[in-house]
PDB file of C-alpha atoms in Angstrom:
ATOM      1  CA  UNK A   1       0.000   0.000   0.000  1.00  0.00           C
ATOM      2  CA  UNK A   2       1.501   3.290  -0.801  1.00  0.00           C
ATOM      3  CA  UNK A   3       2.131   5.855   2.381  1.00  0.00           C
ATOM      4  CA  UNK A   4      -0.574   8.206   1.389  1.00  0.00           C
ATOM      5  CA  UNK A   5      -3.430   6.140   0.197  1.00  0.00           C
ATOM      6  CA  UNK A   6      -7.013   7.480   0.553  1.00  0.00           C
ATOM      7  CA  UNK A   7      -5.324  10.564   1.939  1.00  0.00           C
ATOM      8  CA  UNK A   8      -6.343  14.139   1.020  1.00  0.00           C
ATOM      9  CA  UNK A   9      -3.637  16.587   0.597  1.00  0.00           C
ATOM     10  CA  UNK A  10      -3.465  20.398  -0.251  1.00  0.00           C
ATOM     11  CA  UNK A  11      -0.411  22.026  -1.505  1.00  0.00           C
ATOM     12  CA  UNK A  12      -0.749  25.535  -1.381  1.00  0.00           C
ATOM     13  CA  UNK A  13       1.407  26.936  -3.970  1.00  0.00           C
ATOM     14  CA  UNK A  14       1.806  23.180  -5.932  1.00  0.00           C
ATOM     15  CA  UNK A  15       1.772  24.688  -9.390  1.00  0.00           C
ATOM     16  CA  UNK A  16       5.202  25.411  -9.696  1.00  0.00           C
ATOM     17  CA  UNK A  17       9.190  24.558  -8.381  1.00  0.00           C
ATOM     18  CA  UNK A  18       9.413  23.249  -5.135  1.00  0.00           C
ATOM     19  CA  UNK A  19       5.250  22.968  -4.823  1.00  0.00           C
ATOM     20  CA  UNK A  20       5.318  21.067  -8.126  1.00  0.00           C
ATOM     21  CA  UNK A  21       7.539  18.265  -7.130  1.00  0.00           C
ATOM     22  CA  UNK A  22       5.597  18.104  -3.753  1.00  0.00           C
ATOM     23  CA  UNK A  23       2.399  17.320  -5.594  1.00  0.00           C
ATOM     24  CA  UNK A  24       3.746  15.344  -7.775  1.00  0.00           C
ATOM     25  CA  UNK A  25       5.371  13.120  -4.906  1.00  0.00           C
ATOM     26  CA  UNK A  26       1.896  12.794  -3.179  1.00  0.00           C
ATOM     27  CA  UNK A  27      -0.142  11.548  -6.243  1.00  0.00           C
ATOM     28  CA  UNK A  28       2.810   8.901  -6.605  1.00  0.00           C
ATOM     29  CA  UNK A  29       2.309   7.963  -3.188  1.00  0.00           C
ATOM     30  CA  UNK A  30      -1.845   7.467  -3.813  1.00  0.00           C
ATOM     31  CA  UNK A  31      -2.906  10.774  -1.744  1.00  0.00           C
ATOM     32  CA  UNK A  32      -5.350  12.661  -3.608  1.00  0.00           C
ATOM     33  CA  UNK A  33      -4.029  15.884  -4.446  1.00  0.00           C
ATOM     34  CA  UNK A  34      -5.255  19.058  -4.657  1.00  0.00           C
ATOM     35  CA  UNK A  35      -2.689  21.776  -6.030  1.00  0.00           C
ATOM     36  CA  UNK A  36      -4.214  25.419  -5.231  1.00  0.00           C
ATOM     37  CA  UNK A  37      -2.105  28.377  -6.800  1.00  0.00           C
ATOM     38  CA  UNK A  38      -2.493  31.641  -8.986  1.00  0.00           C
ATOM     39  CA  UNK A  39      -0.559  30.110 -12.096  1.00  0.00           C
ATOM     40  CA  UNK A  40      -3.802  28.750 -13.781  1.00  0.00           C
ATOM     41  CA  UNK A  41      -1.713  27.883 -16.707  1.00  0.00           C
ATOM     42  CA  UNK A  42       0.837  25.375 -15.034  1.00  0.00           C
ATOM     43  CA  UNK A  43      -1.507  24.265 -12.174  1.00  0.00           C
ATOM     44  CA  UNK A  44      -3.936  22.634 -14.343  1.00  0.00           C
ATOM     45  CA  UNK A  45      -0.797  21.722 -17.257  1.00  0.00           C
ATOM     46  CA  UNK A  46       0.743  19.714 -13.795  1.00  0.00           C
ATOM     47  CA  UNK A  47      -2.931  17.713 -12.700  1.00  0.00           C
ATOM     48  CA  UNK A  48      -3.677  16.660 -16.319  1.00  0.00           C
ATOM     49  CA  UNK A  49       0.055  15.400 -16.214  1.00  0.00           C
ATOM     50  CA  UNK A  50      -0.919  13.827 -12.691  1.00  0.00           C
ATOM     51  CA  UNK A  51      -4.054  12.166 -13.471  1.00  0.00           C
ATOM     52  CA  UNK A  52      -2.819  11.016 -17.027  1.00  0.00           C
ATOM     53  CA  UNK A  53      -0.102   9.044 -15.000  1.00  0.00           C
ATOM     54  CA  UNK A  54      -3.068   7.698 -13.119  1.00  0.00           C
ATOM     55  CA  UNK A  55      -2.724   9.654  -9.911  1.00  0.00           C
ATOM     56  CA  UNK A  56      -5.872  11.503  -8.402  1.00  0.00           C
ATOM     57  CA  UNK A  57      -5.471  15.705  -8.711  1.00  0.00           C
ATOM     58  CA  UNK A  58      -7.163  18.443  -9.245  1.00  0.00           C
ATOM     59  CA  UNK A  59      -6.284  21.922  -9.382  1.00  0.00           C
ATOM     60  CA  UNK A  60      -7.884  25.184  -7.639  1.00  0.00           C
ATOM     61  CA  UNK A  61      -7.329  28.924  -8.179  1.00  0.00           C
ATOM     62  CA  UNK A  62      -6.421  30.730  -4.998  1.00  0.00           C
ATOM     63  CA  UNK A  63      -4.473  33.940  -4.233  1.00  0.00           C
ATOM     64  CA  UNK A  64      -3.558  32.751  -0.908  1.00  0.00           C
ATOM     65  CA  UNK A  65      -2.634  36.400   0.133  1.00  0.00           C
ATOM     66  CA  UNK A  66      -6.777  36.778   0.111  1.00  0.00           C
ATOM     67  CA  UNK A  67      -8.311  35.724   3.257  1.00  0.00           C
ATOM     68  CA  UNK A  68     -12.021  35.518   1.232  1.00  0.00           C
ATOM     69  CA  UNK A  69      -9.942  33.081  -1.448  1.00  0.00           C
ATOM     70  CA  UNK A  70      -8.135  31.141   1.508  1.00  0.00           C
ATOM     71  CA  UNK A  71     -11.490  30.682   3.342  1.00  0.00           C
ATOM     72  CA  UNK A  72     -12.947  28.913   0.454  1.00  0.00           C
ATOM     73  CA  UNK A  73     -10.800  27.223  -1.482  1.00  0.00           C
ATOM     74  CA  UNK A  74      -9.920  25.257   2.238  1.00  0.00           C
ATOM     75  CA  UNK A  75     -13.721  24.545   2.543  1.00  0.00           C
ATOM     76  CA  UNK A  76     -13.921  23.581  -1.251  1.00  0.00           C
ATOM     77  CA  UNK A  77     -10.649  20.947  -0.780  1.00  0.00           C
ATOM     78  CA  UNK A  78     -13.151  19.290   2.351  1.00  0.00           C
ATOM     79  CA  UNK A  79     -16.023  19.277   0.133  1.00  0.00           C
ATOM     80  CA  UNK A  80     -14.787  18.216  -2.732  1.00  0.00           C
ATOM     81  CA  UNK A  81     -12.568  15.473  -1.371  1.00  0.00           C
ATOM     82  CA  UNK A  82     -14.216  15.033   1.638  1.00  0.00           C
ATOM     83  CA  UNK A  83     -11.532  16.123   4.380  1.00  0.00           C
ATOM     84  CA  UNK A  84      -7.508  17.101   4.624  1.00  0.00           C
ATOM     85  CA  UNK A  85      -5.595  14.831   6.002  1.00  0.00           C
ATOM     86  CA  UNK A  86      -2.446  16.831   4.956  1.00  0.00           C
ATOM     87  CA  UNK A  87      -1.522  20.200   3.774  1.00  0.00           C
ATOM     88  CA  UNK A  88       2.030  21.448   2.569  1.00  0.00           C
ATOM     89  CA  UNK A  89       1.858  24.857   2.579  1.00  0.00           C
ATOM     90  CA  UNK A  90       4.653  25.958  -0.285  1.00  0.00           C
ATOM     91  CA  UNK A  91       4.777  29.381  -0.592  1.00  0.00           C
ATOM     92  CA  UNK A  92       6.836  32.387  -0.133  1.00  0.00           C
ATOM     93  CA  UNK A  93       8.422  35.574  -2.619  1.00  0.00           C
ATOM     94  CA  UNK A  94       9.432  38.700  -2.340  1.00  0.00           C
ATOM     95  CA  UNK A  95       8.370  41.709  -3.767  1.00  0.00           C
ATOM     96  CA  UNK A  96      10.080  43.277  -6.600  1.00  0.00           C
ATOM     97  CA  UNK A  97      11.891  45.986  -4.612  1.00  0.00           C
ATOM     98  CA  UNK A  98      12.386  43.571  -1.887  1.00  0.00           C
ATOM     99  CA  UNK A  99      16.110  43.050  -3.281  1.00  0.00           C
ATOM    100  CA  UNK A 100      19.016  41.381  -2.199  1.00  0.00           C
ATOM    101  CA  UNK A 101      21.378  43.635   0.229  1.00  0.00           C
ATOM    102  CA  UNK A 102      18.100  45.507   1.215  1.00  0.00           C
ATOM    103  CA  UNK A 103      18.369  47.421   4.104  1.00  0.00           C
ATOM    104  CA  UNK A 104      15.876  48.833   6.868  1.00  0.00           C
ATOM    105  CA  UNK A 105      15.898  52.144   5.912  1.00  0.00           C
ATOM    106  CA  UNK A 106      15.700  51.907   2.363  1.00  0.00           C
ATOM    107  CA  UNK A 107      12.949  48.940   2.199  1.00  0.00           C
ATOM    108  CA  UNK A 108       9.431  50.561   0.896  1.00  0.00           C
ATOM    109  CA  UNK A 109       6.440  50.088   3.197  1.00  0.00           C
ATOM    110  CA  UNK A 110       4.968  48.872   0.071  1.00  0.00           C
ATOM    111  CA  UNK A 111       7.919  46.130  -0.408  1.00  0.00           C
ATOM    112  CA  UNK A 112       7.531  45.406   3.174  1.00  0.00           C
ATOM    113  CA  UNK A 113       3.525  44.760   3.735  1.00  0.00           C
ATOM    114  CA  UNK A 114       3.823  42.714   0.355  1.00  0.00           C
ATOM    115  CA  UNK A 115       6.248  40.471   1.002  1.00  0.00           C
ATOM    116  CA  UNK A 116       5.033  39.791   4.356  1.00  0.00           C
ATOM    117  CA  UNK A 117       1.718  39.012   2.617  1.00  0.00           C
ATOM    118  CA  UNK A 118       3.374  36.469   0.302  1.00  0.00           C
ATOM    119  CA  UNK A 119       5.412  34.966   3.253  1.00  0.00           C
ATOM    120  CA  UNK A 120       3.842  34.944   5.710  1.00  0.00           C
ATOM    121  CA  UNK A 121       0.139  36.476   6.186  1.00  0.00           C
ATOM    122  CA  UNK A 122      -0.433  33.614   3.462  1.00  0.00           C
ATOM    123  CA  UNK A 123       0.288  30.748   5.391  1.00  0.00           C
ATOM    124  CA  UNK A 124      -1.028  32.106   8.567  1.00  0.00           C
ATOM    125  CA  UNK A 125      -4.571  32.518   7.049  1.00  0.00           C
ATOM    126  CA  UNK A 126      -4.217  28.847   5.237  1.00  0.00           C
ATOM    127  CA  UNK A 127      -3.044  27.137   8.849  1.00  0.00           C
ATOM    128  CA  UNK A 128      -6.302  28.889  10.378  1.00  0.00           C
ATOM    129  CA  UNK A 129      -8.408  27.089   8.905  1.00  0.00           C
ATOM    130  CA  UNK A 130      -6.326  24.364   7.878  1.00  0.00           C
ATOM    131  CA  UNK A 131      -6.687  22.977  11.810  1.00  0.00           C
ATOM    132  CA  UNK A 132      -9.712  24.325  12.415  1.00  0.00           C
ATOM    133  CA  UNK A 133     -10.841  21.242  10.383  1.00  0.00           C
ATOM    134  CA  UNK A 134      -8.331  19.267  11.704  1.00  0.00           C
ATOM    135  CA  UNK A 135      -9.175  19.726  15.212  1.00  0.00           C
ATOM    136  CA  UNK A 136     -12.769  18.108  14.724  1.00  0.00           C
ATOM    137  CA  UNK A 137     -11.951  15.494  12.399  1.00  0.00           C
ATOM    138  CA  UNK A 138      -9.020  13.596  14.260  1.00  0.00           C
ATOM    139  CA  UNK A 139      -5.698  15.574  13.477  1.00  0.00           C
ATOM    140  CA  UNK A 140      -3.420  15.658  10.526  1.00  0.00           C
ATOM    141  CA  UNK A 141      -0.420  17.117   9.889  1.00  0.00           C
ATOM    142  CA  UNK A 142       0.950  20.792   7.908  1.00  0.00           C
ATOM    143  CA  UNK A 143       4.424  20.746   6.444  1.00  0.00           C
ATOM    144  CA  UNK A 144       5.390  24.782   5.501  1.00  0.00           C
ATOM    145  CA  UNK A 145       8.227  25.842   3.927  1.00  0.00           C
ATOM    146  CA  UNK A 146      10.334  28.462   5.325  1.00  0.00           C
ATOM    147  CA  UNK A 147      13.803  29.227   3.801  1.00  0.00           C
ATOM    148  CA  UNK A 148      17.558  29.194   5.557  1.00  0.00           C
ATOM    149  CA  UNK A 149      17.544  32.741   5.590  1.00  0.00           C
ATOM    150  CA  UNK A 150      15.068  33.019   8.275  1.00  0.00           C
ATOM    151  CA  UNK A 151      17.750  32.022  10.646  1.00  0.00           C
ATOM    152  CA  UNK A 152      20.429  35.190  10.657  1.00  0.00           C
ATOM    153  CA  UNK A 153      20.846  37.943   8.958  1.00  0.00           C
ATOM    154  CA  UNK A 154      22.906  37.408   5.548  1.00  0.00           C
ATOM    155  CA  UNK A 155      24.600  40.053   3.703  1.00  0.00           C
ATOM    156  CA  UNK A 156      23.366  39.212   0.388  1.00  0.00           C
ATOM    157  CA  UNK A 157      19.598  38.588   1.514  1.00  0.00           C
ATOM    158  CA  UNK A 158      16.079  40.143   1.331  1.00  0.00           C
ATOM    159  CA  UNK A 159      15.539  42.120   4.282  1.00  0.00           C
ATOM    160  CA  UNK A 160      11.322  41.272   4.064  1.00  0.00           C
ATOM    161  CA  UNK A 161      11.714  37.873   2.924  1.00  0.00           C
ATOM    162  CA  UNK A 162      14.237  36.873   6.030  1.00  0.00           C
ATOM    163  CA  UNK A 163      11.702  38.687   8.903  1.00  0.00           C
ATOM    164  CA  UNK A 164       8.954  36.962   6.657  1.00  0.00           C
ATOM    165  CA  UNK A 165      10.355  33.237   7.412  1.00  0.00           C
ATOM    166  CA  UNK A 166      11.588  33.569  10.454  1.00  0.00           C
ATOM    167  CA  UNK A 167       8.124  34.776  11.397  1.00  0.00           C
ATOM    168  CA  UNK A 168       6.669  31.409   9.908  1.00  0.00           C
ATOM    169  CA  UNK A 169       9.416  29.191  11.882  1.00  0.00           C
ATOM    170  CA  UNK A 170       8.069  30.581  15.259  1.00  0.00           C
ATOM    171  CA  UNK A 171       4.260  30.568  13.463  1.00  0.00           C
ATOM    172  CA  UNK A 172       5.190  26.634  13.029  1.00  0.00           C
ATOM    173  CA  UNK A 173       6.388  26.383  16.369  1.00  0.00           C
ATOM    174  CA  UNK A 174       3.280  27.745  18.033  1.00  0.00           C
ATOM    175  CA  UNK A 175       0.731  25.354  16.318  1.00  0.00           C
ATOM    176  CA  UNK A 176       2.985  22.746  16.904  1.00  0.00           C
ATOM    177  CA  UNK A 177       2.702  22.835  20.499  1.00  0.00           C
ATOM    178  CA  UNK A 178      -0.719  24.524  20.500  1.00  0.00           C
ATOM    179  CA  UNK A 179      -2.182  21.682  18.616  1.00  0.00           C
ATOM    180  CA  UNK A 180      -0.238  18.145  19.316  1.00  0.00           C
ATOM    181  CA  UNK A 181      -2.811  17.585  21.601  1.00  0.00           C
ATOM    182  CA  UNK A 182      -5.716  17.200  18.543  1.00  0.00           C
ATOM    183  CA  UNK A 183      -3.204  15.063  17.092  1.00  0.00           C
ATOM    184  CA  UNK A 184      -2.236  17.467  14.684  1.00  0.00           C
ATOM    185  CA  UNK A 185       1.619  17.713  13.953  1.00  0.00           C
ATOM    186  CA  UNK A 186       3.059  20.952  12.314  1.00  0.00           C
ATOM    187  CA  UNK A 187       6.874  21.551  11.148  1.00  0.00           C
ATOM    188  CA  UNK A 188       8.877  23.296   8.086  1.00  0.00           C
ATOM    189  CA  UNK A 189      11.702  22.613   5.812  1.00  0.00           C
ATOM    190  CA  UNK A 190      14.572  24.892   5.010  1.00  0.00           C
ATOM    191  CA  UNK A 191      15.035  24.955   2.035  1.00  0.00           C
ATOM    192  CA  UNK A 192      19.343  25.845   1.091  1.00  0.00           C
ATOM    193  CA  UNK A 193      20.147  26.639  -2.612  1.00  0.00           C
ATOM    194  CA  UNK A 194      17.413  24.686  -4.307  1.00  0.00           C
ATOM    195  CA  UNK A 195      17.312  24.153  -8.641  1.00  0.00           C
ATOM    196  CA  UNK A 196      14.274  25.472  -9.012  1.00  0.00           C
ATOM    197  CA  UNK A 197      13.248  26.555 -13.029  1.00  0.00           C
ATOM    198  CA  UNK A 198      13.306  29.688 -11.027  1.00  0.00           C
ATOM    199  CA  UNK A 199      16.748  29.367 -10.651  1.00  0.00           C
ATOM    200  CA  UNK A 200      18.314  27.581 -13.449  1.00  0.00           C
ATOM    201  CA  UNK A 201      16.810  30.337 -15.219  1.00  0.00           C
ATOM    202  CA  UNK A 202      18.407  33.150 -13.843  1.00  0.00           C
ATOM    203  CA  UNK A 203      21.646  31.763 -12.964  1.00  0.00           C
ATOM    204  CA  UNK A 204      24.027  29.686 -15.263  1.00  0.00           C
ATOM    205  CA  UNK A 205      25.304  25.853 -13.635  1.00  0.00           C
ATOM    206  CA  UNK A 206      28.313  27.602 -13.152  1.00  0.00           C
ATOM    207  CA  UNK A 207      27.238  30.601 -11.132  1.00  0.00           C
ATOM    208  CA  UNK A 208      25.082  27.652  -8.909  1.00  0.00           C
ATOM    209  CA  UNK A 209      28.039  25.968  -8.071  1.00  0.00           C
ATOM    210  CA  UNK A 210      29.778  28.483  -6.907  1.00  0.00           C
ATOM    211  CA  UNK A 211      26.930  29.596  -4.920  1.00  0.00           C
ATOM    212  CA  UNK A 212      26.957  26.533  -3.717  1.00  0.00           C
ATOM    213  CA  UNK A 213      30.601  26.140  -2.992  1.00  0.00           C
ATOM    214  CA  UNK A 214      30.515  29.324  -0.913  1.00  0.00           C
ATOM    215  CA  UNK A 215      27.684  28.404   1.581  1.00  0.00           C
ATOM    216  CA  UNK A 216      27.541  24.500   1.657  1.00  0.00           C
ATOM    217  CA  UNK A 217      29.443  21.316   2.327  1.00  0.00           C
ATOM    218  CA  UNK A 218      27.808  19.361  -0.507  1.00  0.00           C
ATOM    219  CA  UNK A 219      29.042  21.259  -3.623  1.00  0.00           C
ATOM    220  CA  UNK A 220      25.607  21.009  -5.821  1.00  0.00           C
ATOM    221  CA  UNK A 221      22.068  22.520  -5.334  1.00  0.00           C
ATOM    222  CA  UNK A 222      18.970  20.517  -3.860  1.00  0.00           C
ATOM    223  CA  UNK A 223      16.884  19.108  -6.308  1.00  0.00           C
ATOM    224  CA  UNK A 224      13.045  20.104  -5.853  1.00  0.00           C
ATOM    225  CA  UNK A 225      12.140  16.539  -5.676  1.00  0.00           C
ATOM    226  CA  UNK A 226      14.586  15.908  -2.695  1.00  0.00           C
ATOM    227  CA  UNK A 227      12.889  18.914  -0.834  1.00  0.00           C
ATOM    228  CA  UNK A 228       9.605  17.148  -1.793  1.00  0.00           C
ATOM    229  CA  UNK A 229      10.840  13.996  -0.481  1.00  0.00           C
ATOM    230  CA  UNK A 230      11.767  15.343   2.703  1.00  0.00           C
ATOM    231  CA  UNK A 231       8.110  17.019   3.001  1.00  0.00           C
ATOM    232  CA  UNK A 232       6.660  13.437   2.789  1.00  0.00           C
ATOM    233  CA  UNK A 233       8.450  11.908   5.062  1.00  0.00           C
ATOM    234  CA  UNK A 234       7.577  14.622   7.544  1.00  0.00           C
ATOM    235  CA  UNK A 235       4.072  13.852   6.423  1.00  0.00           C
ATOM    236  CA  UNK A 236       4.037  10.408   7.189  1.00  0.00           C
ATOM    237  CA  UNK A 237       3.656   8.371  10.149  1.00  0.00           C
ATOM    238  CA  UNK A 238       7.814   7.418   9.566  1.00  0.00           C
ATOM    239  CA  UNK A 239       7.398  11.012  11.257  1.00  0.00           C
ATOM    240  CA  UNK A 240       4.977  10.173  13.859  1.00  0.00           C
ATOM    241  CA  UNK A 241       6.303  11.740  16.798  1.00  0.00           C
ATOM    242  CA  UNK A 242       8.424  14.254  15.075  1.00  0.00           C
ATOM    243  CA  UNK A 243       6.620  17.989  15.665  1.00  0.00           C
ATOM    244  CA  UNK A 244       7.721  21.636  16.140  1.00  0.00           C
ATOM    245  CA  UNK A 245      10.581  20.724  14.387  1.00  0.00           C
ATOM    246  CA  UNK A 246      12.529  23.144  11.604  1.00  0.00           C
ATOM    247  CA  UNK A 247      14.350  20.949   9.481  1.00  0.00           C
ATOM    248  CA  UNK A 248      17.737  22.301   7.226  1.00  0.00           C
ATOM    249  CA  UNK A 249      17.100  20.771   3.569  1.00  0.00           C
ATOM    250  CA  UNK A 250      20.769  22.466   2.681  1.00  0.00           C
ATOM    251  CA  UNK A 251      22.999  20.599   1.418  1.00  0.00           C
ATOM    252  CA  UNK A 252      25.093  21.100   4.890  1.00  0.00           C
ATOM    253  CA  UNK A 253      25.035  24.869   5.023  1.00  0.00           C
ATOM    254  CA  UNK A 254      23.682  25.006   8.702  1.00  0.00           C
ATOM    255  CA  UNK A 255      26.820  22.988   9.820  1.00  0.00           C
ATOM    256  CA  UNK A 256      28.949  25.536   8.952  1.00  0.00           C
ATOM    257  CA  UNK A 257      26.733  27.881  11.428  1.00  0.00           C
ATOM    258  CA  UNK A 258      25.347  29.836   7.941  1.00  0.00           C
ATOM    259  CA  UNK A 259      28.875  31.839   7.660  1.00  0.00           C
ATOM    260  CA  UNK A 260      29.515  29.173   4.470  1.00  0.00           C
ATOM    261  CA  UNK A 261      32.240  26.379   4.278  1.00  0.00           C
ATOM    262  CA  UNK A 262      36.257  27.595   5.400  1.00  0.00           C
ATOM    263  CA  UNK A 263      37.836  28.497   2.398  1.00  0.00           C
ATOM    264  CA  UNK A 264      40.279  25.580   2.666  1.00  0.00           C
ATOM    265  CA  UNK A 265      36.835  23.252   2.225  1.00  0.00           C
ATOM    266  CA  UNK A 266      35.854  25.088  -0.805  1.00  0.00           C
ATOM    267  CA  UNK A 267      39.267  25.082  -2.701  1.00  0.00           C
ATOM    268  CA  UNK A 268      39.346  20.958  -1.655  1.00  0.00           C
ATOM    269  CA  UNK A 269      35.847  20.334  -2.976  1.00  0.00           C
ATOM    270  CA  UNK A 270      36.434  21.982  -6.127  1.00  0.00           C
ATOM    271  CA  UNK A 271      39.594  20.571  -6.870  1.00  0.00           C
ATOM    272  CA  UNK A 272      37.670  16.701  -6.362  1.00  0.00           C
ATOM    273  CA  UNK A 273      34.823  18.173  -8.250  1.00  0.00           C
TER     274      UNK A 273
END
């Protein structure tokens, strides 16, 4: 029997990158999947690709940033499918003047309140009522996704988009001991460097690698399926008594305390590679 069978599953933000792979994981694992997301286009492109592979999906338009569209589009997964059993909230951006090396002073109120939306305010407003069916209906389990740089400040970050995450690692924490006691379990991934289309398109393989060699101890970027992979395992009862926690999906970045590998490291690992 495979681990999610007869299991309903939301990912928020499963259109796309590290959401995509997610859903895609589930409907290989027999959960039926429901991808919810503002990319019309490649949300309903990925569940025709799901359910001609003979997996169970469907696709729903939400702008999780809109607490009407959040309200709904919950109640219309429980309807539809009748329940969540698991919900893998994948979302986070920053706006466009939210730029790396942005400061306090020079970040926009505008750049600020909308990347906080995005990042946070989302995913807050999805978890609401994400246990509030939980809680009457014998638990579940949420699986966010935060980002490294919620965890210190980083010269080449996003000023909004770090305060955003680390806000959702605490958020995380919270419902995680607010709620074990419903049998609901709630933690987050980290996601390091990650090849995301996102990525690959705005970087060359070269550039990633030496991203990569300047932050981490494994000299290559995560693959989206390997942060998927880690998402169902927290999901599953592998993970039963695993809760509140923030797990590093890095590539060894977080050994090195976030200030990247010694240089010594680097120059080895290149020279093997």
């Amino acid at each position: 029997m495979k681990r999610f069978e007869n299991k309903v599953v939301m990912v928020a933000g499963g259109a796309s990158g590290i959401g995509a792979a997610t859903s895609e994981a589930f409907a290989r694992e027999g959960a039926q999947v429901v991808v919810a997301d503002i990319q019309d286009a490649a949300g309903h492109s990925l569940v025709e690709g799901l359910v001609g592979a003979g997996g169970r999906a469907l696709y729903l338009h939400c702008d999780c940033t809109d607490a009407g569209q959040v309200e709904k589009t919950v109640a219309q997964v429980i309807a539809d499918c009748g329940g969540l059993d698991v919900a893998a909230n994948v979302l986070g951006g920053a706006h466009r003047d939210d730029v790396p090396g942005s400061t306090l002073h020079n970040t926009s109120d505008e750049a600020y309140d909308s990347t906080m939306a995005i990042s946070l305010g989302s995913i807050f407003m999805l978890m609401k009522h994400q246990v509030s069916h939980m809680m009457t209906h014998g638990g579940g389990v949420i699986v966010n996704v935060s980002s490294m740089a919620s965890l210190a400040a980083e010269k080449h970050a996003t000023l909004a988009y770090g305060i955003a995450k680390a806000g959702l690692n605490h958020l995380t924490r919270f419902a995680a001991a607010d709620y074990a006691r419903y049998n609901i379990r709630v933690n987050a991934i980290l996601p390091g460097i990650t090849a995301t289309p996102m990525l690959r398109n705005n970087f060359s393989e070269d550039e990633i690698i030496e991203m990569c060699a300047g932050q981490q101890a494994i000299v290559r970027p995560v693959e989206p399926y390997e942060q998927a992979n880690t998402i169902l395992w927290l999901a599953s009862e592998e993970a039963a008594m695993i809760t509140g926690v923030l797990l590093p999906v890095d590539g060894g970045r977080s050994a090195f305390g976030m200030q990247g590998p010694p240089a010594s490291a680097v120059a080895r690992d290149l020279i093997r590679a």
